[in-house]
Amino acid sequence: MLFRSRAGLQAITRYERELVVHLLDRLAEIPGITVYGITDRDQLDHRTSIVSFTMEWSTPTRAATHLGAEGIQVWDGDFYAVNPVAALGLAERGGLLRVGLMSYNTKEEVDRLISSLKDHARASAVQIDG
């Protein structure tokens, strides 16, 4: 039983890592996004499937509101990491936008998130290709 549990957890971890890679690749398509945390594909074993980022063209709160109106759940703020967010100079703009990917999420949901972010960027007058 322990072997099956371990194998199941490893499969979940691999799947979540695939989702994170997909999200990081898709976020890179949008100008003005800065991802915080590990992005080096060779180091992804050292990160969780939670991705935090900022946008030059929007505050985290405005983006979260836009995404929420489309039924996409994200979080904005400092997530009780007040000192690191302040040290990064992000407190004045409202912190970060955070996406948590889990084993029940799909690549299609990531694509829907990206599409909505691109719509938000366009509404903020950012030139997006594709």
PDB file of C-alpha atoms in Angstrom:
ATOM      1  CA  MET A   1       0.000   0.000   0.000  1.00  0.00           C
ATOM      2  CA  LEU A   2       2.817   2.427   0.846  1.00  0.00           C
ATOM      3  CA  PHE A   3       4.393   1.882  -2.597  1.00  0.00           C
ATOM      4  CA  ARG A   4       1.116   2.761  -4.356  1.00  0.00           C
ATOM      5  CA  SER A   5       0.696   5.882  -2.224  1.00  0.00           C
ATOM      6  CA  ARG A   6       4.226   6.992  -3.004  1.00  0.00           C
ATOM      7  CA  ALA A   7       3.743   6.299  -6.721  1.00  0.00           C
ATOM      8  CA  GLY A   8       0.491   8.267  -6.678  1.00  0.00           C
ATOM      9  CA  LEU A   9       2.128  11.258  -4.994  1.00  0.00           C
ATOM     10  CA  GLN A  10       4.971  11.150  -7.514  1.00  0.00           C
ATOM     11  CA  ALA A  11       2.455  11.134 -10.385  1.00  0.00           C
ATOM     12  CA  ILE A  12       0.643  14.137  -8.874  1.00  0.00           C
ATOM     13  CA  THR A  13       3.940  15.984  -8.437  1.00  0.00           C
ATOM     14  CA  ARG A  14       4.921  15.320 -12.075  1.00  0.00           C
ATOM     15  CA  TYR A  15       1.528  16.466 -13.324  1.00  0.00           C
ATOM     16  CA  GLU A  16       1.604  19.668 -11.250  1.00  0.00           C
ATOM     17  CA  ARG A  17       5.133  20.378 -12.524  1.00  0.00           C
ATOM     18  CA  GLU A  18       3.858  20.030 -16.113  1.00  0.00           C
ATOM     19  CA  LEU A  19       1.133  22.559 -15.300  1.00  0.00           C
ATOM     20  CA  VAL A  20       3.662  24.960 -13.783  1.00  0.00           C
ATOM     21  CA  VAL A  21       5.882  24.706 -16.882  1.00  0.00           C
ATOM     22  CA  HIS A  22       2.861  25.354 -19.075  1.00  0.00           C
ATOM     23  CA  LEU A  23       1.854  28.364 -16.957  1.00  0.00           C
ATOM     24  CA  LEU A  24       5.392  29.793 -16.954  1.00  0.00           C
ATOM     25  CA  ASP A  25       5.652  29.342 -20.731  1.00  0.00           C
ATOM     26  CA  ARG A  26       2.297  31.017 -21.316  1.00  0.00           C
ATOM     27  CA  LEU A  27       2.992  33.897 -18.889  1.00  0.00           C
ATOM     28  CA  ALA A  28       6.172  34.601 -20.875  1.00  0.00           C
ATOM     29  CA  GLU A  29       3.928  35.442 -23.856  1.00  0.00           C
ATOM     30  CA  ILE A  30       2.553  38.513 -22.078  1.00  0.00           C
ATOM     31  CA  PRO A  31       4.757  41.616 -21.994  1.00  0.00           C
ATOM     32  CA  GLY A  32       5.308  43.237 -18.628  1.00  0.00           C
ATOM     33  CA  ILE A  33       4.822  40.161 -16.432  1.00  0.00           C
ATOM     34  CA  THR A  34       7.461  39.382 -13.811  1.00  0.00           C
ATOM     35  CA  VAL A  35       7.331  35.962 -12.154  1.00  0.00           C
ATOM     36  CA  TYR A  36       8.744  35.656  -8.629  1.00  0.00           C
ATOM     37  CA  GLY A  37      10.366  32.457  -7.432  1.00  0.00           C
ATOM     38  CA  ILE A  38      12.107  29.653  -9.250  1.00  0.00           C
ATOM     39  CA  THR A  39      11.579  29.662 -13.024  1.00  0.00           C
ATOM     40  CA  ASP A  40      14.633  27.646 -14.115  1.00  0.00           C
ATOM     41  CA  ARG A  41      13.145  24.435 -15.523  1.00  0.00           C
ATOM     42  CA  ASP A  42      16.028  22.405 -14.047  1.00  0.00           C
ATOM     43  CA  GLN A  43      15.196  23.677 -10.554  1.00  0.00           C
ATOM     44  CA  LEU A  44      11.412  23.190 -10.523  1.00  0.00           C
ATOM     45  CA  ASP A  45      11.747  20.322  -8.040  1.00  0.00           C
ATOM     46  CA  HIS A  46      12.540  23.072  -5.519  1.00  0.00           C
ATOM     47  CA  ARG A  47       9.289  25.015  -5.914  1.00  0.00           C
ATOM     48  CA  THR A  48       5.624  24.437  -5.288  1.00  0.00           C
ATOM     49  CA  SER A  49       2.870  24.684  -7.872  1.00  0.00           C
ATOM     50  CA  ILE A  50       1.967  28.174  -6.664  1.00  0.00           C
ATOM     51  CA  VAL A  51       3.115  30.926  -9.030  1.00  0.00           C
ATOM     52  CA  SER A  52       3.244  34.579  -8.007  1.00  0.00           C
ATOM     53  CA  PHE A  53       3.732  37.431 -10.433  1.00  0.00           C
ATOM     54  CA  THR A  54       3.199  41.119 -11.114  1.00  0.00           C
ATOM     55  CA  MET A  55       2.139  43.012 -14.210  1.00  0.00           C
ATOM     56  CA  GLU A  56       3.525  46.397 -15.234  1.00  0.00           C
ATOM     57  CA  TRP A  57       0.133  47.306 -16.714  1.00  0.00           C
ATOM     58  CA  SER A  58      -2.126  46.413 -13.782  1.00  0.00           C
ATOM     59  CA  THR A  59      -2.227  46.088 -10.053  1.00  0.00           C
ATOM     60  CA  PRO A  60      -2.736  42.620  -8.575  1.00  0.00           C
ATOM     61  CA  THR A  61      -6.125  43.697  -7.207  1.00  0.00           C
ATOM     62  CA  ARG A  62      -7.399  44.933 -10.588  1.00  0.00           C
ATOM     63  CA  ALA A  63      -6.190  41.755 -12.288  1.00  0.00           C
ATOM     64  CA  ALA A  64      -7.734  39.536  -9.586  1.00  0.00           C
ATOM     65  CA  THR A  65     -11.021  41.407  -9.941  1.00  0.00           C
ATOM     66  CA  HIS A  66     -10.967  40.977 -13.724  1.00  0.00           C
ATOM     67  CA  LEU A  67     -10.158  37.271 -13.474  1.00  0.00           C
ATOM     68  CA  GLY A  68     -12.703  36.718 -10.716  1.00  0.00           C
ATOM     69  CA  ALA A  69     -15.439  38.228 -12.877  1.00  0.00           C
ATOM     70  CA  GLU A  70     -14.648  35.450 -15.362  1.00  0.00           C
ATOM     71  CA  GLY A  71     -14.801  32.746 -12.707  1.00  0.00           C
ATOM     72  CA  ILE A  72     -11.033  32.343 -12.433  1.00  0.00           C
ATOM     73  CA  GLN A  73      -9.857  32.075  -8.846  1.00  0.00           C
ATOM     74  CA  VAL A  74      -6.596  33.795  -7.979  1.00  0.00           C
ATOM     75  CA  TRP A  75      -5.372  35.757  -4.974  1.00  0.00           C
ATOM     76  CA  ASP A  76      -3.769  39.145  -4.609  1.00  0.00           C
ATOM     77  CA  GLY A  77      -1.834  40.799  -1.829  1.00  0.00           C
ATOM     78  CA  ASP A  78       1.128  39.949   0.375  1.00  0.00           C
ATOM     79  CA  PHE A  79      -0.099  36.577   1.720  1.00  0.00           C
ATOM     80  CA  TYR A  80       1.213  37.422   5.182  1.00  0.00           C
ATOM     81  CA  ALA A  81       4.726  37.805   3.721  1.00  0.00           C
ATOM     82  CA  VAL A  82       4.691  41.516   4.512  1.00  0.00           C
ATOM     83  CA  ASN A  83       8.440  41.968   4.895  1.00  0.00           C
ATOM     84  CA  PRO A  84       9.529  40.110   1.723  1.00  0.00           C
ATOM     85  CA  VAL A  85       6.860  41.884  -0.353  1.00  0.00           C
ATOM     86  CA  ALA A  86       7.981  45.237   1.051  1.00  0.00           C
ATOM     87  CA  ALA A  87      11.667  44.367   0.465  1.00  0.00           C
ATOM     88  CA  LEU A  88      10.839  43.610  -3.172  1.00  0.00           C
ATOM     89  CA  GLY A  89       9.206  47.037  -3.441  1.00  0.00           C
ATOM     90  CA  LEU A  90       5.809  45.539  -4.250  1.00  0.00           C
ATOM     91  CA  ALA A  91       3.742  46.689  -1.283  1.00  0.00           C
ATOM     92  CA  GLU A  92       2.841  50.072  -2.800  1.00  0.00           C
ATOM     93  CA  ARG A  93       1.245  48.403  -5.842  1.00  0.00           C
ATOM     94  CA  GLY A  94      -0.676  45.840  -3.827  1.00  0.00           C
ATOM     95  CA  GLY A  95       1.742  42.940  -3.659  1.00  0.00           C
ATOM     96  CA  LEU A  96       1.500  40.040  -6.071  1.00  0.00           C
ATOM     97  CA  LEU A  97      -1.046  38.040  -8.022  1.00  0.00           C
ATOM     98  CA  ARG A  98      -0.930  34.369  -7.075  1.00  0.00           C
ATOM     99  CA  VAL A  99      -2.119  31.300  -8.979  1.00  0.00           C
ATOM    100  CA  GLY A 100      -2.266  27.945  -7.222  1.00  0.00           C
ATOM    101  CA  LEU A 101      -2.228  24.908  -9.492  1.00  0.00           C
ATOM    102  CA  MET A 102      -3.329  21.558  -8.154  1.00  0.00           C
ATOM    103  CA  SER A 103      -3.735  18.031  -9.484  1.00  0.00           C
ATOM    104  CA  TYR A 104      -7.356  18.750 -10.417  1.00  0.00           C
ATOM    105  CA  ASN A 105      -6.465  21.698 -12.683  1.00  0.00           C
ATOM    106  CA  THR A 106      -5.941  21.309 -16.419  1.00  0.00           C
ATOM    107  CA  LYS A 107      -3.838  22.917 -19.144  1.00  0.00           C
ATOM    108  CA  GLU A 108      -7.090  24.218 -20.625  1.00  0.00           C
ATOM    109  CA  GLU A 109      -7.748  26.109 -17.390  1.00  0.00           C
ATOM    110  CA  VAL A 110      -4.253  27.591 -17.549  1.00  0.00           C
ATOM    111  CA  ASP A 111      -4.952  28.640 -21.143  1.00  0.00           C
ATOM    112  CA  ARG A 112      -8.235  30.238 -20.040  1.00  0.00           C
ATOM    113  CA  LEU A 113      -6.347  32.172 -17.345  1.00  0.00           C
ATOM    114  CA  ILE A 114      -3.802  33.364 -19.917  1.00  0.00           C
ATOM    115  CA  SER A 115      -6.526  34.375 -22.366  1.00  0.00           C
ATOM    116  CA  SER A 116      -8.236  36.415 -19.663  1.00  0.00           C
ATOM    117  CA  LEU A 117      -4.948  38.034 -18.619  1.00  0.00           C
ATOM    118  CA  LYS A 118      -4.285  38.959 -22.257  1.00  0.00           C
ATOM    119  CA  ASP A 119      -7.766  40.502 -22.479  1.00  0.00           C
ATOM    120  CA  HIS A 120      -7.016  42.482 -19.321  1.00  0.00           C
ATOM    121  CA  ALA A 121      -3.670  43.597 -20.757  1.00  0.00           C
ATOM    122  CA  ARG A 122      -5.317  44.715 -24.003  1.00  0.00           C
ATOM    123  CA  ALA A 123      -7.898  46.668 -22.010  1.00  0.00           C
ATOM    124  CA  SER A 124      -4.918  48.302 -20.276  1.00  0.00           C
ATOM    125  CA  ALA A 125      -3.504  49.258 -23.711  1.00  0.00           C
ATOM    126  CA  VAL A 126      -0.673  46.712 -23.763  1.00  0.00           C
ATOM    127  CA  GLN A 127       0.266  45.342 -27.207  1.00  0.00           C
ATOM    128  CA  ILE A 128      -0.170  41.554 -27.161  1.00  0.00           C
ATOM    129  CA  ASP A 129       0.750  39.318 -30.090  1.00  0.00           C
ATOM    130  CA  GLY A 130      -1.554  36.315 -30.592  1.00  0.00           C
TER     131      GLY A 130
END
